[in-house]
Coordinates of C-alpha atoms in Angstrom, one line a residue:
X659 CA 17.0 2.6 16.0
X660 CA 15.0 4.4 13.2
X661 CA 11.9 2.9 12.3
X662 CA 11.2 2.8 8.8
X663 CA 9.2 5.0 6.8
X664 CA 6.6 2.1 5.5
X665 CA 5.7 1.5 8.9
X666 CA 1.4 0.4 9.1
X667 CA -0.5 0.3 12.4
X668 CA -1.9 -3.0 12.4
X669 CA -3.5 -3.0 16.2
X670 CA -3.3 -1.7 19.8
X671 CA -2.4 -2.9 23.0
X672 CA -4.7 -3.6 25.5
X673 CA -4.9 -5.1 29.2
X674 CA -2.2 -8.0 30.8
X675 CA -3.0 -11.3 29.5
X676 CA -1.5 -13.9 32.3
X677 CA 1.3 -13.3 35.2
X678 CA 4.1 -13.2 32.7
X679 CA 4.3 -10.1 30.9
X680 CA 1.9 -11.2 28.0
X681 CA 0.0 -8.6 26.4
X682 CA -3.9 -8.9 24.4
X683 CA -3.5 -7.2 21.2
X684 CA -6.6 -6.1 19.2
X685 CA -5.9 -6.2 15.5
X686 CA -7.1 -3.9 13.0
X687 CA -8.0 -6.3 10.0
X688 CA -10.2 -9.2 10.2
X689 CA -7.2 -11.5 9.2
X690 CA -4.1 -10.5 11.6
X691 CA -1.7 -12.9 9.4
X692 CA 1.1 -10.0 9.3
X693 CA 0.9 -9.8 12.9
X694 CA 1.2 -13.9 13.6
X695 CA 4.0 -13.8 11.3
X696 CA 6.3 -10.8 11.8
X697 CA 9.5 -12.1 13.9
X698 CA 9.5 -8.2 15.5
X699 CA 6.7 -5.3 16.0
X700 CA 7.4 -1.6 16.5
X701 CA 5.5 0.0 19.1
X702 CA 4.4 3.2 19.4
X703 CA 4.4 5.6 22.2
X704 CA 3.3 9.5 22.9
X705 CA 6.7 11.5 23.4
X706 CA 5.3 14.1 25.5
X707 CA 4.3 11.8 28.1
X708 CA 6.4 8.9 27.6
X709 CA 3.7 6.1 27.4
X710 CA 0.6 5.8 24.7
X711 CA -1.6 5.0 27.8
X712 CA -4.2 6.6 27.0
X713 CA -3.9 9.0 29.9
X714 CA -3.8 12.4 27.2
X715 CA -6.2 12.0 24.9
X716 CA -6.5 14.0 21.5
X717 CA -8.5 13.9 18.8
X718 CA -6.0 13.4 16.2
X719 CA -2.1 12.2 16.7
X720 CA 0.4 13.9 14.5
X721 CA 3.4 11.3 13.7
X722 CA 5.9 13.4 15.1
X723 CA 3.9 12.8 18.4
X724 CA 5.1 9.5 18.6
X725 CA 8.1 7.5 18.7
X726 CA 9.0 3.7 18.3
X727 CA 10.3 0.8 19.8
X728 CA 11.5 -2.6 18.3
X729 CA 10.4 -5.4 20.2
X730 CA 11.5 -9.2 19.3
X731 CA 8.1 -11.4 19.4
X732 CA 8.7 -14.4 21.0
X733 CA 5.5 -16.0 21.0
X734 CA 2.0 -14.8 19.4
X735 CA -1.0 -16.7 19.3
X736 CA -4.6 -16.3 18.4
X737 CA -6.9 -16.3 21.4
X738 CA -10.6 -15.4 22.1
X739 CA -11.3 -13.3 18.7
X740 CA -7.9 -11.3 19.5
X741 CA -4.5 -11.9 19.9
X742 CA -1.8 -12.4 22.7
X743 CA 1.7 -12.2 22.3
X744 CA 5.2 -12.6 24.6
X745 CA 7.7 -9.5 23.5
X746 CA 11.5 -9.4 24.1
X747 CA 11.8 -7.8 27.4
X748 CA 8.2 -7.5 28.7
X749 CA 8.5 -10.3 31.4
X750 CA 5.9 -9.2 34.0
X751 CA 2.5 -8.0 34.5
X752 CA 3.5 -5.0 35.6
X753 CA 5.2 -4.4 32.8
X754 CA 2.4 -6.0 30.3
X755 CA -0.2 -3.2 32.1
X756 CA 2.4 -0.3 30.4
X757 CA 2.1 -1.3 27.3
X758 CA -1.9 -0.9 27.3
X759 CA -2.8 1.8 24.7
X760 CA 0.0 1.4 22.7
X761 CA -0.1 0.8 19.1
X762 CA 1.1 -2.3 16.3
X763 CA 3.3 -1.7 13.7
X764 CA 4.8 -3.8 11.2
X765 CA 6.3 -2.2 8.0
X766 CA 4.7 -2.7 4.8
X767 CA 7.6 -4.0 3.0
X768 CA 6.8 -7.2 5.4
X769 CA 3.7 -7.7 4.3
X770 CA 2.8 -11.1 2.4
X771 CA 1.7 -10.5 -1.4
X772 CA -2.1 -9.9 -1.4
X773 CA -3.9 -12.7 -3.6
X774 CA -5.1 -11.7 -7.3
X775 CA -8.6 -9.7 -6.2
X776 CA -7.6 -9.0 -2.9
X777 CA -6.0 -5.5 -1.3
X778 CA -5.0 -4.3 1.5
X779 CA -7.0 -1.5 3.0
X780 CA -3.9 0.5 3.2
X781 CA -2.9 0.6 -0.2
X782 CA -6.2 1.7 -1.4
X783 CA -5.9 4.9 1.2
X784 CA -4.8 7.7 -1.7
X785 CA -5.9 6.2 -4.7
X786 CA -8.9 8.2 -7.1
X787 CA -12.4 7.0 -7.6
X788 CA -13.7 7.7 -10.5
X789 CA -17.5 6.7 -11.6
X790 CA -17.9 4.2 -14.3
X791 CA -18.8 7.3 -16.3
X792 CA -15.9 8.7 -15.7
X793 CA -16.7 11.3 -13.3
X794 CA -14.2 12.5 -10.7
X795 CA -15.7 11.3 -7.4
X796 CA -12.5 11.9 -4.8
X797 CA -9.7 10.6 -3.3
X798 CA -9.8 7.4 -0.7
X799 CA -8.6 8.7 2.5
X800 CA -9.9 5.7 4.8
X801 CA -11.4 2.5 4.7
X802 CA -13.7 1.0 7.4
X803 CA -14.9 -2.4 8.3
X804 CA -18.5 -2.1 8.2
X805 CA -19.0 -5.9 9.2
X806 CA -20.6 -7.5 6.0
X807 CA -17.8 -5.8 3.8
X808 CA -15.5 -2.8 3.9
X809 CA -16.6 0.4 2.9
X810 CA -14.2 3.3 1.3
X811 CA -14.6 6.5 2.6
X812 CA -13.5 9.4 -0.1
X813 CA -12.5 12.7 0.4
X814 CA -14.7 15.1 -2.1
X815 CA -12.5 17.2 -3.4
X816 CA -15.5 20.3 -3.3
X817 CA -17.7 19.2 -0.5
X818 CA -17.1 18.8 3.2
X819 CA -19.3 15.6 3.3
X820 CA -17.3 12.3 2.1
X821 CA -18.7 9.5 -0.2
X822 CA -19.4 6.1 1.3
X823 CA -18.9 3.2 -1.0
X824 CA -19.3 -0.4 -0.3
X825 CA -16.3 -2.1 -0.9
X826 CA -17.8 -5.1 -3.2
X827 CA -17.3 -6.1 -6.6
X828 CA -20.9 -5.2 -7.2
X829 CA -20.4 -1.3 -6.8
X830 CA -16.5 -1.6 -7.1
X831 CA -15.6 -3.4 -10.8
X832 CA -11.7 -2.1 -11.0
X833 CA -8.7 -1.3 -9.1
X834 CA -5.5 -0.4 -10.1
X835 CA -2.9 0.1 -7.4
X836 CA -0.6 0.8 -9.6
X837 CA -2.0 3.8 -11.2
X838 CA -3.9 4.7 -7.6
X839 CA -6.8 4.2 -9.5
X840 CA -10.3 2.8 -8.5
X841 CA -13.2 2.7 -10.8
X842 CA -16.9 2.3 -8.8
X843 CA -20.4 2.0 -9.9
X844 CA -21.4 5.1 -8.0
X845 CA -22.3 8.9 -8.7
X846 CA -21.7 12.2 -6.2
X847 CA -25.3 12.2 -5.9
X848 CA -25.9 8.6 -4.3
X849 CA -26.4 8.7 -0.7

């Protein structure tokens, strides 16, 4: 099966939970909602050795590394400041302990419409910050949690160095996903 193209990594795989083929999953996002609610998950793994264990590691995946599987989710709970879930077909420890490393994903298309003020981190990935003065600042090429709040890294366009902007309406007055457009309180010079 092919997975779709809006596909979003959402968590990873970690060690067995139980006897019975239950895996821990480690979300991504402070609120793992699309993961308690998704019926199915596709999974990733490394093609070139057949299992995202963690065995090869690189710096930096390339997509065409990976490939996907579709699993059902029969059962998926939260537990301990993680998650743990049952999946179609994973019905032993054993099996449970091949999963570790892998990674969650749940196409975007699935996702649950985000509340008026509210965004998810991977639609602001791509979008231009401009200053309030209207000064080019960059492009948003990740966003971190930073604990207190989420921070947008962007991608200078002439420097090597990336801006880092707390993600609060203090410092961060407009957004516009549909223009890819984010306005913030900042200048290139602020450190």
């Amino acid at each position: 099966m092919t997975p779709p193209d809006d596909l979003v990594e959402l968590g990873r795989i970690n060690e067995p939970y139980g006897l019975k083929g239950w895996v821990n999953v480690f979300p991504d996002t402070e609120d793992p909602a699309v993961l308690l609610k998704a019926s199915s998950w596709w999974i990733s793994r490394l093609r070139a050795q057949g299992a995202d264990s963690g065995a090869v590691r690189k710096a930096f995946i390339a997509p065409d590394d990976l490939e996907f599987e579709l699993f059902r989710v029969l059962a998926v709970k939260r537990h301990a400041g993680h998650l743990v879930a049952h999946l179609e077909g994973i019905e032993s420890r054993e099996l449970a302990q091949s999963m570790k490393g892998r990674r969650v994903y749940v196409p975007r298309s699935r996702f649950p419409k985000a509340e008026d003020g509210e965004y998810y981190w991977v639609d602001l990935i791509g979008c231009a910050v401009t200053s309030t003065l209207g000064n080019a600042l960059g492009v948003v090429k990740e966003v971190i949690d930073h604990g207190a709040h989420a921070i947008l890294v962007v991608a200078r366009a002439d420097r090597k160095d990336d801006l880092l902007i707390p993600f609060v309406q203090a410092y961060v007055p407009e957004v516009t996903l549909t223009e890819k457009r984010i306005v913030a309180d900042w200048e290139d010079d602020y450190l």
